[in-house]
Amino acid sequence: MSTLISIDARTGQAHGAPLPASTPSDIDASVCAASAASPLWARSDGAARGTLLRALAEALEADREPLVACADRETALGPVRLNGELDRTCFQLRRFAELAEQGLPYAQTDDPAVPGAPPVGHPAMLRQQLPLGPVAMFAASNFPFAFSVLGGDTASALAAGCPVVVKAHPGHPELSQRVFAQTQSVLARQGLPAGLIGMVQGADVAVGVALIRHPLIAAGAFTGSTRGGLALWAEANARPRPIPFYGELGAINPVVALPQALATRGAELATTLAGSITLGCGQFCTNPGTVVLIDGPESDAFVQQLVQALTPIAPHAMLTAGMRRAFEHGVVELVAAGAQPLLPSAAQNAAPGPQLLQVGGAQFVANPHLREEVFGPASLLVRCADLTEVCAVLQAIGGSLTTTLWGVDEDSEANRTLVRAATAIAGRVLFAGVPTGVAVSAGQHHGGPWPASTAPGTTSVGDAALARFLRPVCLQDAPGWLVAREGLPC
Ligand code: NAP
């Protein structure tokens, strides 16, 4: 296996000695320990799960300064963003603590017996939920706290009653080890098995593949690139016993900016959009990678405003040198596919400059290469002749985490058509603001039709994320002692 090493994202220099990558027997040991902890955790009550999740949040907060410093060195995301992300991660851990304490994982449907012949008559049916078992959790590079070792997948799986084995991301290996060490201290302090939260690390795909293939793994949760997600999804399905695989993948998040919105607020929207395109050096799964416009004077003015707003912005370094290369290659590919660059090239030593390109709607629909995510501070303007072409553009995108519609305030047939086209392809449709920023809340849906997610019925952010790790079971004519457990597995 290749060497795993912590790299300073700003300088490209190695930091510290190489870290040990997990061997096949390490991976087996982690999964076996998770499996051994599984029955105990499956029958834990909401108070126990809440206590663990709250203690994990407290541990992160107690070590905030060194953790943020380490994350900043490994990702270059900056202390403001990273402190905010740590807050969000703790909020998420506490939110799932609350949901477990409120009994969400133990919710039941009680369907008492109905006397008489079927189909009206039936026995007593008690539908409840069971934790799936050990979850393989694949961390993403661009959220070193919120989608990593103690991120949303780990929090929701633990709240559901499942142990977790994290496949740490090689982009922040030292931070992953530090956070993992904290989890082990918390588990020890609470007298819980160390195997309840395991971690494996490696610098090539072999570690993740071995993890998802392990026969004792019961589900996969993945946040990352479409290519990586699809490879692991295929592995999960090729197992002798296939398992659920919840892959939240990349997206191009179209923003449809209608002339009626641009006519009155064009300059303001251009500034907001430029900030969203370049936020975090564009390294967000919800980055607005496509902006759809209807030809006319309002759109022409908006393009000029967007060019002006983007030109002076100097994003920071990207997460890894590989991502920088992939970004620059992606822009070259867009140009090769016929997109016209609109900004002067402004690459700096450590950071890429923002990129804005444009194509026609028909061209965009005809060429799938124009619909590939370019991960970084880039956006592609798609210039359409009319509403019909806008809908064709959305349909060609097919699946996206978000779609934003600016200017559909009135109830009209045209606006209903657009809303139908947007909801058909996106997990979240915004009518104001920009798609970057994914609130952790009850109403959130972070997923969407393929290829945004491998499981479009599920979300990786928000309360409903917990349901991914539960399986319904119907207890028919159950004895009194089992009914009295009120959904707590025995
Ligand atoms: P990534 O390169 O796909 O890596 C994610 C994880 O998958 C890593 O642990 C990686 O391990 C593993 N992996 C990748 N390819 C694999 C393969 N072929 N077989 C087995 N394992 C594989 O993604 P990333 O660079 O961290 O994140 C950037 C991407 O994530 C962007 O496309 C972004 O849009 C997307 N993203 C999506 C969301 C969301 O919620 N939908 C959130 C954040 C980011 P190794 O590196 O060790 O191979």
Coordinates of C-alpha atoms and ligand atoms in Angstrom, one line a residue:
M1 CA 0.0 0.0 0.0
S2 CA 1.2 3.5 -0.7
T3 CA 2.6 5.8 2.0
L4 CA 0.1 7.9 3.9
I5 CA 1.5 11.3 4.7
S6 CA 0.2 14.6 6.1
I7 CA 0.7 17.4 3.5
D8 CA 0.6 21.1 4.2
A9 CA -2.0 22.2 1.7
R10 CA -0.5 25.6 1.2
T11 CA 3.1 24.7 0.7
G12 CA 2.8 21.1 -0.6
Q13 CA 5.4 20.1 2.0
A14 CA 5.2 16.8 4.0
H15 CA 4.5 17.3 7.7
G16 CA 5.8 14.8 10.2
A17 CA 6.7 11.2 9.6
P18 CA 4.7 8.9 7.2
L19 CA 1.6 7.5 8.9
P20 CA 0.9 3.7 9.0
A21 CA -1.7 2.6 6.4
S22 CA -4.2 -0.1 7.5
T23 CA -3.2 -3.6 6.5
P24 CA -5.9 -6.2 5.5
S25 CA -5.6 -7.7 9.0
D26 CA -6.1 -4.2 10.5
I27 CA -9.3 -3.7 8.4
D28 CA -10.6 -7.2 9.4
A29 CA -9.9 -6.5 13.1
S30 CA -11.7 -3.1 13.0
V31 CA -14.8 -4.6 11.3
C32 CA -14.8 -7.6 13.7
A33 CA -14.6 -5.3 16.7
A34 CA -17.5 -3.3 15.3
S35 CA -19.5 -6.4 14.7
A36 CA -18.8 -7.6 18.3
A37 CA -20.1 -4.2 19.6
S38 CA -23.1 -4.3 17.4
P39 CA -25.6 -6.3 19.5
L40 CA -24.9 -4.2 22.6
W41 CA -25.3 -0.9 20.8
A42 CA -28.4 -2.1 18.9
R43 CA -30.2 -2.6 22.3
S44 CA -28.9 0.6 23.9
D45 CA -31.6 3.1 24.8
G46 CA -31.9 6.7 23.7
A47 CA -30.3 8.0 26.8
A48 CA -27.1 6.0 26.3
R49 CA -26.8 7.0 22.6
G50 CA -27.4 10.7 23.5
T51 CA -24.8 10.5 26.3
L52 CA -22.2 9.2 23.8
L53 CA -23.0 11.7 21.0
R54 CA -23.0 14.6 23.4
A55 CA -19.6 13.5 24.9
L56 CA -18.2 13.3 21.4
A57 CA -19.3 16.9 20.7
E58 CA -17.7 18.1 24.0
A59 CA -14.4 16.3 23.1
L60 CA -14.2 18.1 19.8
E61 CA -14.9 21.4 21.4
A62 CA -12.4 20.9 24.2
D63 CA -9.7 20.3 21.6
R64 CA -10.9 23.0 19.2
E65 CA -7.7 25.0 18.9
P66 CA -5.2 22.2 18.0
L67 CA -7.8 20.5 15.9
V68 CA -8.6 23.6 13.8
A69 CA -4.9 24.3 13.4
C70 CA -4.2 20.8 12.2
A71 CA -7.2 20.9 9.8
D72 CA -6.1 24.3 8.5
R73 CA -2.6 23.0 7.8
E74 CA -4.0 19.9 6.0
T75 CA -6.8 21.6 4.0
A76 CA -6.0 25.4 3.8
L77 CA -9.7 26.1 4.4
G78 CA -8.8 28.8 7.0
P79 CA -9.7 29.1 10.7
V80 CA -13.0 31.0 10.2
R81 CA -14.5 28.3 8.0
L82 CA -13.0 25.5 10.1
N83 CA -14.3 26.8 13.4
G84 CA -17.7 27.2 11.8
E85 CA -17.5 23.7 10.5
L86 CA -16.5 22.3 13.9
D87 CA -19.5 24.1 15.4
R88 CA -21.8 22.6 12.8
T89 CA -20.3 19.1 13.5
C90 CA -21.0 19.5 17.2
F91 CA -24.5 20.8 16.5
Q92 CA -25.1 17.7 14.3
L93 CA -23.9 15.3 17.0
R94 CA -26.2 17.0 19.6
R95 CA -29.1 17.0 17.2
F96 CA -28.8 13.2 16.7
A97 CA -28.4 12.8 20.4
E98 CA -31.7 14.6 20.8
L99 CA -33.5 12.5 18.2
A100 CA -32.3 9.3 19.9
E101 CA -33.4 10.6 23.3
Q102 CA -36.8 11.5 21.8
G103 CA -37.1 7.9 20.6
L104 CA -36.9 8.3 16.8
P105 CA -35.0 5.1 16.3
Y106 CA -37.6 3.2 18.3
A107 CA -40.7 4.5 16.6
Q108 CA -43.4 1.9 16.0
T109 CA -46.6 1.5 14.0
D110 CA -49.0 -0.4 16.2
D111 CA -51.7 -2.1 14.1
P112 CA -53.9 -4.1 16.6
A113 CA -55.6 -7.4 15.5
V114 CA -58.8 -7.1 13.6
P115 CA -61.2 -10.0 14.0
G116 CA -62.7 -11.7 11.0
A117 CA -61.6 -13.2 7.7
P118 CA -59.0 -11.5 5.5
P119 CA -58.5 -9.2 3.9
V120 CA -60.2 -7.1 6.6
G121 CA -59.3 -9.3 9.5
H122 CA -55.6 -9.7 10.4
P123 CA -53.4 -10.6 13.4
A124 CA -51.7 -8.0 15.6
M125 CA -48.9 -6.3 13.7
L126 CA -46.3 -4.2 15.3
R127 CA -44.0 -2.6 12.8
Q128 CA -40.7 -1.4 14.3
Q129 CA -37.1 -0.7 13.2
L130 CA -33.8 -2.5 13.7
P131 CA -30.3 -1.1 13.3
L132 CA -28.6 -2.5 10.2
G133 CA -25.2 -3.3 11.9
P134 CA -21.7 -2.1 11.2
V135 CA -21.6 0.8 8.7
A136 CA -18.5 1.5 6.5
M137 CA -18.3 5.3 6.4
F138 CA -16.2 7.0 3.7
A139 CA -15.0 10.5 4.7
A140 CA -14.8 13.4 2.1
S141 CA -11.8 15.7 1.7
N142 CA -13.6 19.0 1.6
F143 CA -15.4 18.8 5.0
P144 CA -12.6 17.6 7.4
F145 CA -15.0 17.8 10.4
A146 CA -18.6 17.7 9.1
F147 CA -18.2 14.8 6.6
S148 CA -15.3 13.1 8.2
V149 CA -14.6 10.9 11.3
L150 CA -17.3 12.4 13.5
G151 CA -19.4 13.9 10.7
G152 CA -23.1 13.5 9.9
D153 CA -22.9 9.8 8.7
T154 CA -21.1 8.7 11.9
A155 CA -23.5 10.7 14.1
S156 CA -26.7 9.4 12.4
A157 CA -25.4 5.8 12.3
L158 CA -24.6 5.8 16.1
A159 CA -27.9 7.4 16.9
A160 CA -29.6 4.7 14.9
G161 CA -27.8 2.0 16.9
C162 CA -25.1 1.0 14.4
P163 CA -21.3 0.8 15.0
V164 CA -19.2 2.7 12.4
V165 CA -15.9 1.9 10.7
V166 CA -14.6 5.1 9.2
K167 CA -12.4 5.1 6.0
A168 CA -10.5 8.2 6.8
H169 CA -9.7 10.6 3.9
P170 CA -6.0 10.7 2.9
G171 CA -6.3 14.5 2.4
H172 CA -6.4 15.1 6.2
P173 CA -4.8 11.9 7.8
E174 CA -3.4 13.6 10.9
L175 CA -6.6 15.3 11.8
S176 CA -8.5 12.0 11.3
Q177 CA -6.1 10.3 13.7
R178 CA -6.5 13.0 16.3
V179 CA -10.3 13.0 16.1
F180 CA -10.3 9.2 16.2
A181 CA -8.0 9.1 19.3
Q182 CA -10.6 11.4 21.0
T183 CA -13.4 9.0 20.1
Q184 CA -11.4 6.2 21.7
S185 CA -10.9 8.2 24.9
V186 CA -14.7 9.0 25.1
L187 CA -15.7 5.4 24.5
A188 CA -13.2 4.2 27.3
R189 CA -14.5 6.8 29.7
Q190 CA -18.1 5.7 29.1
G191 CA -17.2 2.0 29.4
L192 CA -18.2 1.3 25.8
P193 CA -16.4 -1.1 23.5
A194 CA -13.6 0.5 21.5
G195 CA -14.9 -1.2 18.4
L196 CA -18.1 0.9 18.4
I197 CA -16.1 3.5 16.4
G198 CA -13.3 2.1 14.3
M199 CA -11.1 3.7 11.7
V200 CA -9.0 2.5 8.8
Q201 CA -6.6 4.6 6.7
G202 CA -4.8 4.3 3.4
A203 CA -3.4 6.2 0.5
D204 CA -5.0 4.1 -2.2
V205 CA -8.4 2.7 -3.0
A206 CA -7.5 -0.8 -1.7
V207 CA -8.4 0.1 1.9
G208 CA -11.9 1.3 1.0
V209 CA -12.5 -1.6 -1.3
A210 CA -11.5 -4.1 1.3
L211 CA -13.7 -2.4 3.9
I212 CA -16.9 -2.4 1.7
R213 CA -16.3 -6.0 0.7
H214 CA -16.0 -7.2 4.3
P215 CA -18.8 -9.7 4.9
L216 CA -19.6 -8.2 8.4
I217 CA -20.2 -4.7 7.0
A218 CA -24.0 -4.1 6.8
A219 CA -24.1 -0.7 4.9
G220 CA -22.0 1.9 3.3
A221 CA -22.2 5.7 3.6
F222 CA -20.1 7.7 1.2
T223 CA -19.6 11.4 0.5
G224 CA -17.3 12.2 -2.3
S225 CA -16.8 12.2 -6.1
T226 CA -19.1 10.6 -8.5
R227 CA -16.3 8.3 -9.8
G228 CA -15.3 7.1 -6.3
G229 CA -19.0 6.7 -5.2
L230 CA -19.9 4.7 -8.2
A231 CA -16.9 2.4 -7.8
L232 CA -17.8 1.7 -4.2
W233 CA -21.5 1.4 -5.0
A234 CA -20.6 -1.3 -7.6
E235 CA -18.5 -3.1 -5.0
A236 CA -21.4 -3.0 -2.5
N237 CA -23.7 -4.5 -5.1
A238 CA -21.2 -7.1 -6.3
R239 CA -20.9 -8.7 -2.9
P240 CA -22.3 -12.2 -2.4
R241 CA -24.7 -10.5 -0.1
P242 CA -25.3 -6.9 -1.5
I243 CA -25.8 -4.2 1.1
P244 CA -27.4 -0.7 1.0
F245 CA -24.9 1.9 -0.1
Y246 CA -25.8 5.6 0.5
G247 CA -23.5 7.6 -1.8
E248 CA -23.9 11.4 -1.8
L249 CA -21.9 12.4 -4.9
G250 CA -21.0 15.5 -6.7
A251 CA -23.4 17.8 -8.6
I252 CA -23.4 20.8 -10.9
N253 CA -26.3 22.5 -9.1
P254 CA -27.9 24.7 -11.8
V255 CA -29.0 28.2 -10.9
V256 CA -31.7 29.4 -13.3
A257 CA -31.7 33.2 -13.2
L258 CA -34.7 34.6 -15.0
P259 CA -34.8 38.0 -16.7
Q260 CA -37.5 39.2 -14.2
A261 CA -35.1 38.7 -11.3
L262 CA -32.1 40.1 -13.1
A263 CA -33.9 43.2 -14.2
T264 CA -34.3 44.5 -10.7
R265 CA -31.5 42.8 -8.7
G266 CA -28.9 41.8 -11.3
A267 CA -25.9 43.4 -9.6
E268 CA -26.7 42.2 -6.2
L269 CA -27.3 38.6 -7.5
A270 CA -24.1 38.7 -9.4
T271 CA -22.1 39.6 -6.3
T272 CA -23.9 36.9 -4.3
L273 CA -23.3 34.3 -7.0
A274 CA -19.6 35.2 -7.4
G275 CA -19.2 34.6 -3.6
S276 CA -20.9 31.2 -3.8
I277 CA -18.8 30.1 -6.8
T278 CA -15.5 30.9 -5.1
L279 CA -16.4 30.1 -1.4
G280 CA -14.0 27.6 0.0
C281 CA -12.2 27.8 -3.4
G282 CA -15.3 26.3 -4.9
Q283 CA -14.8 23.0 -3.1
F284 CA -18.4 22.4 -2.2
C285 CA -20.7 19.6 -3.5
T286 CA -23.4 22.4 -3.7
N287 CA -21.1 24.8 -5.7
P288 CA -23.2 26.5 -8.4
G289 CA -21.4 24.9 -11.4
T290 CA -24.0 25.9 -14.0
V291 CA -25.9 29.1 -14.4
V292 CA -28.8 29.0 -16.9
L293 CA -29.9 32.3 -18.6
I294 CA -32.5 33.3 -21.1
D295 CA -31.0 35.4 -23.9
G296 CA -31.9 39.1 -23.6
P297 CA -30.5 42.4 -22.3
E298 CA -31.0 41.5 -18.6
S299 CA -28.9 38.4 -19.0
D300 CA -26.2 40.3 -21.0
A301 CA -25.9 42.8 -18.3
F302 CA -25.8 40.1 -15.6
V303 CA -23.0 38.3 -17.4
Q304 CA -21.0 41.5 -17.3
Q305 CA -21.8 42.0 -13.6
L306 CA -20.7 38.5 -12.8
V307 CA -17.5 38.9 -14.7
Q308 CA -16.8 42.1 -12.8
A309 CA -17.6 40.5 -9.5
L310 CA -15.5 37.4 -10.1
T311 CA -12.4 39.0 -11.6
P312 CA -10.9 40.5 -8.4
I313 CA -11.6 37.4 -6.2
A314 CA -8.5 35.4 -5.3
P315 CA -9.5 32.0 -3.9
H316 CA -7.2 30.2 -1.5
A317 CA -5.2 27.1 -2.2
M318 CA -7.1 23.9 -3.0
L319 CA -7.3 20.9 -0.7
T320 CA -4.7 18.9 -2.5
A321 CA -2.3 19.2 -5.4
G322 CA -4.4 16.4 -7.1
M323 CA -7.5 18.5 -6.8
R324 CA -5.8 21.5 -8.3
R325 CA -4.7 19.4 -11.3
A326 CA -8.2 17.9 -11.7
F327 CA -9.7 21.4 -11.6
E328 CA -7.4 22.7 -14.2
H329 CA -7.9 19.6 -16.4
G330 CA -11.7 20.0 -16.0
V331 CA -11.6 23.6 -17.3
V332 CA -9.4 22.5 -20.3
E333 CA -12.0 19.8 -21.0
L334 CA -14.9 22.3 -20.9
V335 CA -13.0 24.5 -23.4
A336 CA -12.3 21.4 -25.6
A337 CA -16.0 20.7 -25.5
G338 CA -16.7 24.1 -26.9
A339 CA -17.1 26.4 -23.8
Q340 CA -15.9 29.9 -24.1
P341 CA -13.8 31.3 -21.2
L342 CA -15.0 34.8 -20.1
L343 CA -12.3 35.6 -17.5
P344 CA -8.7 36.4 -17.9
S345 CA -6.5 33.6 -16.6
A346 CA -5.5 34.6 -13.1
A347 CA -3.9 31.5 -11.6
Q348 CA -1.6 32.2 -8.6
N349 CA 1.2 30.0 -7.2
A350 CA -0.8 28.2 -4.6
A351 CA -4.4 28.9 -5.7
P352 CA -6.3 28.7 -9.0
G353 CA -8.1 31.8 -10.2
P354 CA -11.9 31.6 -10.6
Q355 CA -13.2 30.5 -14.0
L356 CA -16.4 31.5 -15.8
L357 CA -17.2 30.0 -19.2
Q358 CA -20.3 30.0 -21.5
V359 CA -22.0 27.8 -24.0
G360 CA -25.4 27.7 -25.8
G361 CA -28.3 25.7 -24.5
A362 CA -28.4 23.3 -27.5
Q363 CA -24.7 22.7 -27.2
F364 CA -25.0 21.9 -23.5
V365 CA -27.8 19.4 -24.1
A366 CA -25.9 17.7 -26.9
N367 CA -22.6 17.3 -25.2
P368 CA -22.4 15.3 -21.9
H369 CA -18.8 16.5 -21.2
L370 CA -20.3 20.0 -20.5
R371 CA -22.3 18.5 -17.7
E372 CA -19.4 17.0 -15.7
E373 CA -18.6 18.5 -12.3
V374 CA -15.5 20.7 -12.3
F375 CA -14.7 20.7 -8.6
G376 CA -13.3 24.1 -7.8
P377 CA -14.1 27.8 -8.3
A378 CA -15.7 27.5 -11.8
S379 CA -19.1 28.0 -13.3
L380 CA -20.5 27.4 -16.8
L381 CA -23.1 29.9 -18.1
V382 CA -25.7 28.2 -20.4
R383 CA -27.4 30.7 -22.7
C384 CA -30.9 29.6 -23.7
A385 CA -33.3 30.9 -26.3
D386 CA -36.4 30.4 -24.3
L387 CA -38.1 28.6 -21.4
T388 CA -38.4 25.4 -23.4
E389 CA -34.6 25.3 -23.8
V390 CA -34.1 26.0 -20.1
C391 CA -36.3 22.9 -19.3
A392 CA -34.3 20.8 -21.8
V393 CA -31.1 21.9 -20.1
L394 CA -32.4 20.9 -16.7
Q395 CA -33.7 17.6 -18.1
A396 CA -30.2 16.9 -19.6
I397 CA -28.6 17.4 -16.2
G398 CA -30.9 14.6 -14.9
G399 CA -29.9 14.6 -11.2
S400 CA -28.4 17.3 -8.9
L401 CA -28.2 18.0 -5.2
T402 CA -29.8 21.4 -5.8
T403 CA -31.5 23.5 -8.4
T404 CA -32.0 27.3 -7.8
L405 CA -34.8 29.3 -9.4
W406 CA -34.5 33.1 -9.3
G407 CA -37.6 34.9 -10.5
V408 CA -40.6 32.5 -10.2
D409 CA -42.4 34.6 -7.6
E410 CA -45.7 34.7 -9.5
D411 CA -48.1 31.7 -10.0
S412 CA -48.0 31.3 -13.8
E413 CA -48.0 28.4 -16.2
A414 CA -44.4 29.2 -17.2
N415 CA -43.3 29.2 -13.5
R416 CA -45.2 26.0 -12.8
T417 CA -43.4 24.4 -15.8
L418 CA -40.0 25.5 -14.4
V419 CA -40.8 24.3 -10.8
R420 CA -41.8 20.9 -12.3
A421 CA -38.5 20.7 -14.3
A422 CA -36.5 21.7 -11.2
T423 CA -38.2 19.3 -8.7
A424 CA -37.8 16.5 -11.2
I425 CA -34.0 16.6 -11.1
A426 CA -33.0 18.0 -7.6
G427 CA -33.1 16.9 -4.0
R428 CA -33.4 20.6 -2.9
V429 CA -35.0 23.5 -4.9
L430 CA -34.1 27.0 -3.7
F431 CA -36.2 30.1 -4.6
A432 CA -33.8 32.6 -3.0
G433 CA -30.2 32.7 -2.1
V434 CA -27.4 30.3 -3.3
P435 CA -27.0 26.5 -2.9
T436 CA -23.8 26.6 -0.9
G437 CA -24.7 26.1 2.8
V438 CA -26.6 23.0 3.8
A439 CA -28.7 23.5 7.0
V440 CA -28.9 20.6 9.5
S441 CA -32.6 20.5 10.1
A442 CA -35.8 18.5 10.0
G443 CA -36.8 19.6 6.6
Q444 CA -33.4 19.2 4.9
H445 CA -32.9 16.9 1.9
H446 CA -29.3 16.5 0.8
G447 CA -29.4 14.0 -2.0
G448 CA -31.4 13.8 -5.2
P449 CA -31.9 11.7 -8.3
W450 CA -29.0 9.8 -9.8
P451 CA -26.2 10.8 -10.2
A452 CA -26.5 13.2 -7.2
S453 CA -27.1 10.2 -4.9
T454 CA -27.0 6.4 -5.3
A455 CA -30.1 6.2 -3.1
P456 CA -32.5 9.1 -4.1
G457 CA -35.0 8.3 -1.3
T458 CA -32.5 9.2 1.4
T459 CA -30.6 12.2 2.7
S460 CA -27.1 12.5 4.2
V461 CA -27.9 15.7 6.0
G462 CA -30.7 16.5 8.4
D463 CA -32.9 14.5 10.8
A464 CA -34.0 12.0 8.1
A465 CA -30.3 10.8 7.6
L466 CA -30.9 8.5 10.6
A467 CA -33.5 6.4 8.8
R468 CA -30.8 5.1 6.4
F469 CA -29.4 2.9 9.0
L470 CA -32.6 1.2 10.2
R471 CA -34.5 -1.6 8.7
P472 CA -38.3 -2.2 9.3
V473 CA -39.4 -5.4 10.8
C474 CA -43.0 -6.5 11.6
L475 CA -43.6 -8.4 14.8
Q476 CA -46.8 -10.4 14.3
D477 CA -48.8 -11.5 17.4
A478 CA -45.7 -10.6 19.5
P479 CA -45.7 -11.8 23.1
G480 CA -46.5 -9.2 25.8
W481 CA -42.9 -8.9 27.1
L482 CA -41.7 -8.0 23.6
V483 CA -44.4 -5.4 23.0
A484 CA -43.6 -3.9 26.4
R485 CA -40.1 -3.0 25.1
E486 CA -41.7 -0.2 23.1
G487 CA -39.4 -0.6 20.1
L488 CA -36.1 -1.2 21.9
P489 CA -34.5 -4.2 20.3
C490 CA -33.8 -7.1 22.7
Ligands
NAP1 P1 -13.2 11.1 -3.4 O1 -11.9 11.3 -4.1 O2 -14.3 10.4 -4.2 O3 -12.9 10.4 -2.0 C1 -13.8 10.0 -1.1 C2 -13.5 8.7 -0.5 O4 -13.7 7.7 -1.4 C3 -12.0 8.6 -0.1 O5 -11.9 7.9 1.1 C4 -11.4 7.8 -1.2 O6 -10.3 7.1 -0.8 C5 -12.5 6.9 -1.6 N1 -12.4 6.5 -3.0 C6 -12.4 7.3 -4.1 N2 -12.4 6.5 -5.2 C7 -12.4 5.2 -4.8 C8 -12.5 4.0 -5.6 N3 -12.4 4.0 -6.9 N4 -12.5 2.9 -4.8 C9 -12.5 2.9 -3.5 N5 -12.5 4.0 -2.8 C10 -12.5 5.2 -3.4 O7 -13.9 12.5 -3.1 P2 -13.3 13.8 -2.4 O8 -12.1 14.2 -3.2 O9 -13.0 13.6 -1.0 O10 -14.4 14.9 -2.4 C11 -14.6 15.7 -3.5 C12 -15.9 15.3 -4.2 O11 -16.9 15.0 -3.2 C13 -16.5 16.3 -5.1 O12 -17.0 15.7 -6.3 C14 -17.7 16.8 -4.3 O13 -18.7 17.4 -5.1 C15 -18.1 15.6 -3.6 N6 -18.8 15.9 -2.3 C16 -20.1 15.5 -2.2 C17 -20.8 15.8 -1.0 C18 -22.3 15.4 -0.9 O14 -22.8 15.5 0.2 N7 -22.9 15.0 -1.9 C19 -20.2 16.5 0.0 C20 -18.9 16.8 -0.1 C21 -18.2 16.5 -1.3 P3 -8.8 7.3 -1.4 O15 -8.6 8.7 -1.6 O16 -7.9 6.7 -0.3 O17 -8.9 6.5 -2.6

